[in-house]
Short mmCIF file of C-alpha atoms and ligand atoms in Angstrom, two decimals:
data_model
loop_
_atom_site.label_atom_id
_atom_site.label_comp_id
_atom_site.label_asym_id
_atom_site.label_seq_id
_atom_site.Cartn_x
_atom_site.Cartn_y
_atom_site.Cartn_z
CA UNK K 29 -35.57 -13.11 14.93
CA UNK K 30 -33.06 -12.59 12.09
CA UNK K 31 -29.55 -14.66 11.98
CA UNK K 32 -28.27 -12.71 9.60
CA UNK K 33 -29.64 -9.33 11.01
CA UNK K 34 -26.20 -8.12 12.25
CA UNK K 35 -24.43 -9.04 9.03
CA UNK K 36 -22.84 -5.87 7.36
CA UNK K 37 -22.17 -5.17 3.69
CA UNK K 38 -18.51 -5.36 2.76
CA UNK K 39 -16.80 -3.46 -0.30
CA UNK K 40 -15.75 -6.09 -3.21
CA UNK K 41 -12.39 -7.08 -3.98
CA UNK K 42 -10.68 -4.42 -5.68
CA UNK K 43 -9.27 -6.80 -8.56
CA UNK K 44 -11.47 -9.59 -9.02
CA UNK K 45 -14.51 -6.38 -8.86
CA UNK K 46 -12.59 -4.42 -12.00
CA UNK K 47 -12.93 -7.80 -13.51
CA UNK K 48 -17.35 -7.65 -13.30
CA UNK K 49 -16.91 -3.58 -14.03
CA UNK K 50 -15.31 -3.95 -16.77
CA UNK K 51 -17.44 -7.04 -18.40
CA UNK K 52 -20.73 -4.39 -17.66
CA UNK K 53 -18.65 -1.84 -19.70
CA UNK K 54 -20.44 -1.44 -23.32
CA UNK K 55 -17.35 0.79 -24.13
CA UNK K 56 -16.25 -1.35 -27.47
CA UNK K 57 -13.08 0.48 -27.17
CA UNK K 58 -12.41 -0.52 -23.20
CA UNK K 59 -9.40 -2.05 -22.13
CA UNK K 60 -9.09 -3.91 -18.98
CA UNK K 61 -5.58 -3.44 -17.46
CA UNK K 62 -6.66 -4.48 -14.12
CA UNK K 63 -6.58 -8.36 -12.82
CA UNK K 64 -3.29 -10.02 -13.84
CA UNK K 65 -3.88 -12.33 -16.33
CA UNK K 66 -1.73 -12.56 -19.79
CA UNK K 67 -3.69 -11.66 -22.77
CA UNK K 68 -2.76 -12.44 -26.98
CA UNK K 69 -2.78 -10.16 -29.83
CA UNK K 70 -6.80 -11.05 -29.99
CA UNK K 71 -6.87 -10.27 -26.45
CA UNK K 72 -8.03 -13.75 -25.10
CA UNK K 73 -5.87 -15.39 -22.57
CA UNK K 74 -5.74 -18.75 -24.13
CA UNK K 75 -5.04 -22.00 -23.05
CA UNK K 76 -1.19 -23.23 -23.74
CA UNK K 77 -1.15 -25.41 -26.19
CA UNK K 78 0.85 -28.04 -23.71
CA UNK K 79 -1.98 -27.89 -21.64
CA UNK K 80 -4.63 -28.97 -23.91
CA UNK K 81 -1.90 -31.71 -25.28
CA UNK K 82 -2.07 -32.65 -21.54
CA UNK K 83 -5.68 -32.98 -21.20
CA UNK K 84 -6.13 -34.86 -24.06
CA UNK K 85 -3.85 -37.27 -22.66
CA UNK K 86 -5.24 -37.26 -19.33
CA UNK K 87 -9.19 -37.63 -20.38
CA UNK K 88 -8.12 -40.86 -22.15
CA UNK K 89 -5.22 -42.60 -19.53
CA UNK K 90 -7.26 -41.02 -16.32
CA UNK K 91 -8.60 -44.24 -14.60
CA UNK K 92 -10.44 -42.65 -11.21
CA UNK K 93 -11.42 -39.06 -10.33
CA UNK K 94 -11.16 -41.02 -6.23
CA UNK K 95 -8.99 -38.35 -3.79
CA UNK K 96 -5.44 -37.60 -3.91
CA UNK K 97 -3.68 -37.56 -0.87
CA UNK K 98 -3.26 -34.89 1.70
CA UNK K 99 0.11 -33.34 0.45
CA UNK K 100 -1.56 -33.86 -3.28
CA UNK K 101 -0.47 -35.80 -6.58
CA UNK K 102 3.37 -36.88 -5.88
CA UNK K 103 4.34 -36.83 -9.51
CA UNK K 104 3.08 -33.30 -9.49
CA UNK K 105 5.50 -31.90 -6.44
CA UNK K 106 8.37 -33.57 -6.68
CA UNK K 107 8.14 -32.01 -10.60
CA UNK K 108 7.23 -28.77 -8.88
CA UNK K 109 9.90 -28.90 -6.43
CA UNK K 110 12.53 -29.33 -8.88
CA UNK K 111 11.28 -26.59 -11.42
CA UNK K 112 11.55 -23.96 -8.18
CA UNK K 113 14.48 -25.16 -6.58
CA UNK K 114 16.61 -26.21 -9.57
CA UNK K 115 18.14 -30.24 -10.95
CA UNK K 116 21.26 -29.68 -8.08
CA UNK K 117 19.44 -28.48 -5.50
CA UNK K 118 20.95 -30.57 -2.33
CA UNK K 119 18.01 -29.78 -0.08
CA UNK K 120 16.15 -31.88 -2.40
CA UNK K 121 18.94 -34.16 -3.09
CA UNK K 122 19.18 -34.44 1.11
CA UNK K 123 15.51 -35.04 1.45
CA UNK K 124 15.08 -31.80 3.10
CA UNK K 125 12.62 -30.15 1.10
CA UNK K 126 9.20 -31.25 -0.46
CA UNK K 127 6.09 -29.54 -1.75
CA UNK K 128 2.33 -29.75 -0.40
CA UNK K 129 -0.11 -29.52 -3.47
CA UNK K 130 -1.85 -26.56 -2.86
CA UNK K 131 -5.52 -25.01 -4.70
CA UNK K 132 -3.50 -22.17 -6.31
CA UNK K 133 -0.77 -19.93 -4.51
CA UNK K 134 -3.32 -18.53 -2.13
CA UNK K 135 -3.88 -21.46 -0.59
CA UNK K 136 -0.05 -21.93 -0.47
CA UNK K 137 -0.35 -18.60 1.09
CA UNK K 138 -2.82 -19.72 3.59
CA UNK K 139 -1.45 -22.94 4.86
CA UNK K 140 1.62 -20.92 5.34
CA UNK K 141 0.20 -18.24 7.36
CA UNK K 142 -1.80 -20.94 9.46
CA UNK K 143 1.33 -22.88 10.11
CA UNK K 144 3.16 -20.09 11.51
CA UNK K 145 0.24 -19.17 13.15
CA UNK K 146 -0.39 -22.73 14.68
CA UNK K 147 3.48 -23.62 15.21
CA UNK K 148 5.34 -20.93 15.33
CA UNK K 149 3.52 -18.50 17.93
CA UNK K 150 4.10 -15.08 18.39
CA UNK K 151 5.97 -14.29 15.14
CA UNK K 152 4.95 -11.21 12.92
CA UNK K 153 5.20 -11.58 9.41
CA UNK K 154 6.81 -8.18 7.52
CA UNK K 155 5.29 -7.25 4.35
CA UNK K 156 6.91 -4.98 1.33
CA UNK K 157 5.19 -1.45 1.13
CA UNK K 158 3.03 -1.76 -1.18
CA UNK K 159 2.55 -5.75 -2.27
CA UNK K 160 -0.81 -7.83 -2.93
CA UNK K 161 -3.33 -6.42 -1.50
CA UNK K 162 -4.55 -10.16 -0.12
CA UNK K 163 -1.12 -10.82 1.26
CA UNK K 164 -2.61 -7.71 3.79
CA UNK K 165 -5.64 -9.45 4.29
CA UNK K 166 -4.97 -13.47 4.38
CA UNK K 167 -2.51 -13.29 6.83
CA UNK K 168 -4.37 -11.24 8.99
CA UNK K 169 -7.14 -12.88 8.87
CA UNK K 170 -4.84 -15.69 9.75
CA UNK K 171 -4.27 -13.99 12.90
CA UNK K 172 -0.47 -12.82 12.56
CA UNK K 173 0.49 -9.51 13.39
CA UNK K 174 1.52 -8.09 10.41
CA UNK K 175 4.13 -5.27 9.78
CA UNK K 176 5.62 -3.49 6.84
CA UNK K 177 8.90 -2.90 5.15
CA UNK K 178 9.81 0.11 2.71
CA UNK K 179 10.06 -1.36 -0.86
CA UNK K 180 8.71 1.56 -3.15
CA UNK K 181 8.39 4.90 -1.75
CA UNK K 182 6.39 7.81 -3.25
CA UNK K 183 8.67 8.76 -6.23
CA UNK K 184 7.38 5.18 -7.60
CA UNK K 185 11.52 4.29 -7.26
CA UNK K 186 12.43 0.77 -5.07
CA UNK K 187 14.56 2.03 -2.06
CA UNK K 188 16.94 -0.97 -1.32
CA UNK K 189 18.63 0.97 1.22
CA UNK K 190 15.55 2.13 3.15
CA UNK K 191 14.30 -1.79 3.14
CA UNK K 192 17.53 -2.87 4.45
CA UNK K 193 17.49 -0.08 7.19
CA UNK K 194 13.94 -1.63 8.03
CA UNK K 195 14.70 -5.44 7.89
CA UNK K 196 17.71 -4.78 10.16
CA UNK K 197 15.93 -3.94 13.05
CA UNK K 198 12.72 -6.59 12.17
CA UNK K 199 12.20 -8.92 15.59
CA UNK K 200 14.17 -11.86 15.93
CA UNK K 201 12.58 -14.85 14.23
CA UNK K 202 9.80 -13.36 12.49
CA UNK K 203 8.68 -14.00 8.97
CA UNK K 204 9.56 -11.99 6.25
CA UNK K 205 7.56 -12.43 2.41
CA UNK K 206 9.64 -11.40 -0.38
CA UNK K 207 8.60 -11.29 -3.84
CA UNK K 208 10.72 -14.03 -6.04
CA UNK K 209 10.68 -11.97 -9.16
CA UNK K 210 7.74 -9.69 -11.04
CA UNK K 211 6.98 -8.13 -7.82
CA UNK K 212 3.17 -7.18 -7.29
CA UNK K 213 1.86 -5.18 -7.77
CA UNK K 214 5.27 -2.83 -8.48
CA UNK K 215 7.06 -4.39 -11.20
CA UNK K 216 10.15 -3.73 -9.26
CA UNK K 217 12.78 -6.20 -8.74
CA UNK K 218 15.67 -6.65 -6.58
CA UNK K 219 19.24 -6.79 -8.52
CA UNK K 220 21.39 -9.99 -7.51
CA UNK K 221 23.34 -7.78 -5.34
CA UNK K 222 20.11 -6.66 -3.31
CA UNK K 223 19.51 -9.80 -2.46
CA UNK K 224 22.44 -10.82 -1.30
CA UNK K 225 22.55 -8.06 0.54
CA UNK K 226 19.05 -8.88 2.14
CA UNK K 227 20.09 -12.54 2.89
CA UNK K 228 22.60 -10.92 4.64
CA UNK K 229 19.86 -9.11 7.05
CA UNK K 230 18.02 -12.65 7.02
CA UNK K 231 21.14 -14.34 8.74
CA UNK K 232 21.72 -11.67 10.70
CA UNK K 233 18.37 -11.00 12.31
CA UNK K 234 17.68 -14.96 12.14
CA UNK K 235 14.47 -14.42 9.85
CA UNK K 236 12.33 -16.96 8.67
CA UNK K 237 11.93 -15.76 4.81
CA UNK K 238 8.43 -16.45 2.76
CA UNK K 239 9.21 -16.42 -0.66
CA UNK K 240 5.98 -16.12 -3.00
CA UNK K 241 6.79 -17.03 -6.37
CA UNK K 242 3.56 -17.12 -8.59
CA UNK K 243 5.68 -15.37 -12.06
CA UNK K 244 8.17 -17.95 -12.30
CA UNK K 245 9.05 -17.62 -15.79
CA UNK K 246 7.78 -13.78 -16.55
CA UNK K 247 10.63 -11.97 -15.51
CA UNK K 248 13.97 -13.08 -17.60
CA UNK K 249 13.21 -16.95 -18.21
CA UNK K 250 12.21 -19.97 -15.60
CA UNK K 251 15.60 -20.34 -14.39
CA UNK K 252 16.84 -16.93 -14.26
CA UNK K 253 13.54 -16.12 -12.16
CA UNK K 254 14.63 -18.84 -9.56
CA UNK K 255 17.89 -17.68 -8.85
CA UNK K 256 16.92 -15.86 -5.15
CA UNK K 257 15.38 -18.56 -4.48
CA UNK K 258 17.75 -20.89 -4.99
CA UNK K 259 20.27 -18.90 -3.68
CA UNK K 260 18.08 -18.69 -0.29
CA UNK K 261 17.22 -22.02 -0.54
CA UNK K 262 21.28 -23.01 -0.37
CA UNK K 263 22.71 -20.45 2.04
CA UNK K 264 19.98 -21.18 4.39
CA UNK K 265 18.43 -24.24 6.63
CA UNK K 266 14.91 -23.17 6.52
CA UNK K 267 12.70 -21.57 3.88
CA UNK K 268 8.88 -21.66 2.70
CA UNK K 269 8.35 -21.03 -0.90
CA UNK K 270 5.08 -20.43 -2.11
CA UNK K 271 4.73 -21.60 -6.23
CA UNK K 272 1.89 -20.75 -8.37
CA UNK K 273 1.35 -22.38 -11.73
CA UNK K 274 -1.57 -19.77 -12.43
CA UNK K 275 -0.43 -17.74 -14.77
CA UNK K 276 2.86 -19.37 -16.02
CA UNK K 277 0.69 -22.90 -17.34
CA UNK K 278 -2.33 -20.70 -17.53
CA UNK K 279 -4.12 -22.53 -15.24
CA UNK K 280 -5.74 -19.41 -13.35
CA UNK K 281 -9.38 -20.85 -12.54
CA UNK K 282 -7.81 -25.16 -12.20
CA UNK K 283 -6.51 -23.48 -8.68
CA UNK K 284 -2.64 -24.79 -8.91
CA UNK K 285 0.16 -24.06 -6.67
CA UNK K 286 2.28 -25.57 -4.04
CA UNK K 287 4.00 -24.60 -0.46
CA UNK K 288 7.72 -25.71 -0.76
CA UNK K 289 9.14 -26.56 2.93
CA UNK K 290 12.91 -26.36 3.24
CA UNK K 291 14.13 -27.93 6.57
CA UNK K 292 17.33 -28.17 8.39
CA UNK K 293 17.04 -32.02 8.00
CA UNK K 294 15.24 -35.19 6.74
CA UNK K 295 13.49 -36.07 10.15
CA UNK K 296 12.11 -32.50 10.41
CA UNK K 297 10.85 -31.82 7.61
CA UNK K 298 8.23 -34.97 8.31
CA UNK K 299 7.28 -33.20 11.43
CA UNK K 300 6.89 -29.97 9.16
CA UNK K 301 4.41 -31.39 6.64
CA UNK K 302 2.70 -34.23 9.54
CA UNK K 303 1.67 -30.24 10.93
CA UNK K 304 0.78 -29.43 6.93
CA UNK K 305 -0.94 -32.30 6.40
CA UNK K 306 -3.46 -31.36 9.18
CA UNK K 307 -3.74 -27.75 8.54
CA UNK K 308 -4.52 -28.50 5.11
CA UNK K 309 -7.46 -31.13 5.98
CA UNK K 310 -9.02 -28.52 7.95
CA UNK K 311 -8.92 -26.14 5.13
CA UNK K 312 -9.13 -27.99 2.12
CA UNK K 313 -9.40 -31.66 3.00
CA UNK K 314 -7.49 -32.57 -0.10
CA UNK K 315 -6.21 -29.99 -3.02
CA UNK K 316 -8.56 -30.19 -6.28
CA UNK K 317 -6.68 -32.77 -9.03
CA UNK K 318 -7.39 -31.54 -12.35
CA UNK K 319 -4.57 -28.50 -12.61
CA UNK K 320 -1.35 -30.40 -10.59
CA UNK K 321 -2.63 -33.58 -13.45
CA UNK K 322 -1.93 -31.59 -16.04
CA UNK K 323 1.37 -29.99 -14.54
CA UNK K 324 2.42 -33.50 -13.61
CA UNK K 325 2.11 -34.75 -17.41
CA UNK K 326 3.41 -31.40 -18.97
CA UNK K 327 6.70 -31.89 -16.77
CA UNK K 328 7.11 -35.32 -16.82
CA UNK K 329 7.40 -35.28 -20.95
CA UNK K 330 10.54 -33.50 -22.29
CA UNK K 331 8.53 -32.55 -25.69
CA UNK K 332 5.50 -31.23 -23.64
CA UNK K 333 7.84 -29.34 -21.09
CA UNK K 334 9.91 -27.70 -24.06
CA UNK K 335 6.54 -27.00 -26.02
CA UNK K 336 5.27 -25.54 -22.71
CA UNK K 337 8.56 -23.39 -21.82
CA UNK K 338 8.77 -22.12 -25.53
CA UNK K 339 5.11 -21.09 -24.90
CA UNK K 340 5.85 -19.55 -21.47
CA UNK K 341 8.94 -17.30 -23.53
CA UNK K 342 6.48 -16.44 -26.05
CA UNK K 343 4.12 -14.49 -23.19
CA UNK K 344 7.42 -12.97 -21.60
CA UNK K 345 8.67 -11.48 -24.71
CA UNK K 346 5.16 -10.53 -25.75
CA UNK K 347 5.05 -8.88 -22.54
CA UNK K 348 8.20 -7.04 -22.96
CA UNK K 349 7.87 -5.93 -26.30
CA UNK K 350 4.60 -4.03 -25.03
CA UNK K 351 5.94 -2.58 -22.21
CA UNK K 352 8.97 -0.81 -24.77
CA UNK K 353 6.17 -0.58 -27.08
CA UNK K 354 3.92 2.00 -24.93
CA UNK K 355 7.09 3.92 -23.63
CA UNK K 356 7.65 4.82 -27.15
CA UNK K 357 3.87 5.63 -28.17
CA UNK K 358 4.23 8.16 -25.28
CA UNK K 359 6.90 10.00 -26.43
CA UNK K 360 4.99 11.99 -29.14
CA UNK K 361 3.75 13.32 -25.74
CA UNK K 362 6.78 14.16 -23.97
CA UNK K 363 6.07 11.43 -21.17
CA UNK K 364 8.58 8.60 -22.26
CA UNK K 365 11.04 9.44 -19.62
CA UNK K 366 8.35 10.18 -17.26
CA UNK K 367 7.25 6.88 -17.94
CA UNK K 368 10.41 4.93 -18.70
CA UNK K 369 10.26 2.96 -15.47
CA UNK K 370 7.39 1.05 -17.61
CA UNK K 371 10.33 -0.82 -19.80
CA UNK K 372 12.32 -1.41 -16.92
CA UNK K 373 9.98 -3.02 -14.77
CA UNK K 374 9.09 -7.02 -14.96
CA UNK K 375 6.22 -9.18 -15.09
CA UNK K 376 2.89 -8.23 -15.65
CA UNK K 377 2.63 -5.78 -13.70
CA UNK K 378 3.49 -1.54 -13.62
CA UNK K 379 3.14 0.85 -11.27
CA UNK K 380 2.66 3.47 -13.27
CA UNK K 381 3.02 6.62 -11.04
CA UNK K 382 -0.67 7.59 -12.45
CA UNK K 383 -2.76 9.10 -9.18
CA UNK K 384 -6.19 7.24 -7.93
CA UNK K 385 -7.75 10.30 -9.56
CA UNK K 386 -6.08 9.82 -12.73
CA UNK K 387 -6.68 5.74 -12.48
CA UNK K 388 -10.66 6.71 -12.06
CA UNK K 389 -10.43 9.42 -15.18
CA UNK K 390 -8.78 6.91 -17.59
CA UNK K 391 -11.71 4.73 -16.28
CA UNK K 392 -14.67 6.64 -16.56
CA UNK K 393 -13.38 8.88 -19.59
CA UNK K 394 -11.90 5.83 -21.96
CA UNK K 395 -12.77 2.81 -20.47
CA UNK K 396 -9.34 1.92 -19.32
CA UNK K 397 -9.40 -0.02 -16.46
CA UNK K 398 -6.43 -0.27 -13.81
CA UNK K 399 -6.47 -0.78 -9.96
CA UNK K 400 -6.72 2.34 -8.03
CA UNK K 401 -3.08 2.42 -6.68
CA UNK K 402 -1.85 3.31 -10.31
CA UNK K 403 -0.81 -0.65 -11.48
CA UNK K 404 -1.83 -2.12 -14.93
CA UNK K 405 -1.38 -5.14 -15.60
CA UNK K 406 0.66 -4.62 -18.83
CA UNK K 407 -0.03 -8.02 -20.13
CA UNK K 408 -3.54 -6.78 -20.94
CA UNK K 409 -2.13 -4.15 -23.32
CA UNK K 410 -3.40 -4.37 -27.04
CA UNK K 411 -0.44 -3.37 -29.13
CA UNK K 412 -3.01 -1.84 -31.78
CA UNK K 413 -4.10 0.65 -29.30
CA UNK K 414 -0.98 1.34 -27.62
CA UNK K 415 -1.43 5.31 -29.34
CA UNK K 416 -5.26 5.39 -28.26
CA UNK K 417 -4.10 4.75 -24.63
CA UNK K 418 -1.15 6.72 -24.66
CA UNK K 419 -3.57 9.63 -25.92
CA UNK K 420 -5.49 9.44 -22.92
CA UNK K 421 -2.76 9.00 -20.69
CA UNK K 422 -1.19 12.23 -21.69
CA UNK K 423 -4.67 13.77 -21.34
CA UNK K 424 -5.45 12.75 -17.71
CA UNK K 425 -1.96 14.05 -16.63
CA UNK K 426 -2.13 17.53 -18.45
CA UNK K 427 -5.17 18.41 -16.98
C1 LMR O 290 -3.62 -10.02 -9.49
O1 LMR O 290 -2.87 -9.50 -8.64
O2 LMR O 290 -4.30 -9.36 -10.27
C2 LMR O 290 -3.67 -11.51 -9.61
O3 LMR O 290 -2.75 -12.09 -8.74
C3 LMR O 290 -5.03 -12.05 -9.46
C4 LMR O 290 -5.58 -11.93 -8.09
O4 LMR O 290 -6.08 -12.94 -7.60
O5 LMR O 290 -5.56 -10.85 -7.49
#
């Protein structure tokens, strides 16, 4: 008899797969716009220079490699805490809020979607149409019902009013995840007003909101990217924030992140994380050290925290400038307004409008690789080649 005889095949992930695809490519032209990860003008996506500072310094003062505890390294989430939720914030100041060390913002992800699973019963969780493709998965596989709301609709243009119309008639108490800023995979971002307007429908409706937040820093600058979230964090009792410090420190593979509980008061907010505590150790045990080490020291050091948020500017403007820069390489083409959406998006990420078809041409004709729903991760562009790509962009949609 075989165990494993009933065991089906499954497809790969679509974005960690582009990854192996495009490393098999011997294309030495290719271009890999596909998993989100910032790239430099050499096309490496290097280690911040605060980071390796903070290594150093933590490969000669570390003392024991024993386990952290169960909501992770202290110094590293009360600095975490405080980076998301701002110097004033009074749920902090109240002792309201805290942060569980998490391995990277998926597992914030997934302790939240197992503690609303496990203590909140019953409640759905709404997700934007389209967003991560795992946020579809993980909390399903968590076992929540799971639901949509319209964010971008087929013209590749975000329709406020058409979410609002949604969230307005959402189920009492459920859980809705917003983006924090650099939506994924859109690039589309709600304006101050839209999201006042959608804390509005939060208080109304008595919604639990999720906020992920793993492009703190991308969008206009570390504070300006908190600002919903801060707002939300001050007009309302309760809130779960989920922080990554993947791409922001660079820390992708050192699995960094945090869950950030806002409670109504002190007393709950221990019964909150007692519940965390022993999701967590069922998942994890404890969260790995080496990433939230190196975030602790890096925040704890003004010279290392301004080196590291002068860094962190350097990748948004970078980031910008290539965005502008490949609107104007395809206007020799005639496509720059077609395409102007590109310089007003933020983050890393575009939806591009392109078709699956056209995604799958760029692919197999130049070597270009982008996830099948049309985004490219913009960070990945090569500013040298910004007229090569634009070339075969205009060729894939004339024909
Ligand atoms: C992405 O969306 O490409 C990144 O968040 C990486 C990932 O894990 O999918």
């Amino acid at each position: 008899m075989s165990h494993f005889a009933q065991v089906a095949r499954v497809p790969g992930d679509p974005i960690l797969g582009l990854m192996e695809a495009f490393r098999a490519d011997g294309n030495p032209a290719k271009l890999d716009l596909g998993v989100g990860v910032f790239k430099d003008a050499q096309g490496l996506t290097p280690i911040p220079q605060a980071v390796k500072l903070a290594e150093q310094r933590l490969v000669e003062q570390e003392t024991t490699k024993t386990y952290i505890g169960g909501h992770g390294d202290p110094l590293f989430t009360r600095h975490l805490a405080t980076l998301v939720l701002g110097r004033d914030s009074q749920a902090l100041a109240e002792q309201r809020a805290a942060a569980s060390q998490t391995p990277g913002g998926t597992g914030a992800l997934r302790l939240a979607a197992d503690f609303i699973g496990h203590c909140l019963p019953g409640r759905g969780i709404w997700l934007s149409d389209p967003t991560w493709p795992i946020h579809e998965t993980l909390f399903a596989e968590a076992g929540l019902r799971v639901g949509h709301y319209p964010y971008v609709g087929a013209d590749n243009r975000l329709n406020v009013e058409a979410m609002l119309a949604a969230l307005s008639y959402l189920p009492q108490g459920d859980v809705i995840l917003l983006h924090a800023c650099c939506h994924n995979p859109t690039g589309f971002d709600l304006s101050q007003d839209d999201w006042r307007r959608v804390l509005d429908v939060v208080k109304a409706r008595e919604l639990l909101p999720l906020i992920d937040f793993a492009y703190q820093g991308f969008g206009a600058g570390l504070e300006q990217d908190a600002w919903a979230v801060r707002l939300f964090a001050s007009e309302l009792p309760e809130l779960l924030i989920t922080s990554s410090c993947s791409k922001n420190f660079g820390l992708y593979r050192e699995r960094t992140g945090a869950l950030i509980v806002c409670s109504s008061d002190a007393e709950k907010l221990l019964d909150v994380r007692s519940q965390l505590a022993a999701i967590a150790r069922n998942l994890w045990s404890t969260p790995p050290a080496h990433g939230a080490a190196v975030v602790a020291t890096i925040l704890d050091d003004a010279k290392l925290k301004a080196l590291w948020s002068d860094e962190l500017d350097g990748m948004r403007q970078r980031v910008v400038s290539l965005r502008n820069g490949l609107v104007e390489a395809l206007q020799p083409y005639g496509l720059a307004e077609r395409f102007a959406h590109i310089a007003e998006q933020r983050g890393m990420f575009s939806y591009t409008g392109l078709s699956p078809s056209q995604v799958q041409r760029l692919r197999d004709e130049y070597s270009v690789y982008m996830v099948g729903s049309g985004r490219a991760n913009v960070a990945g562009l090569d500013r040298e080649r910004l007229d090569a790509l634009a070339q075969a962009i205009a060729r894939v949609c004339s024909s």
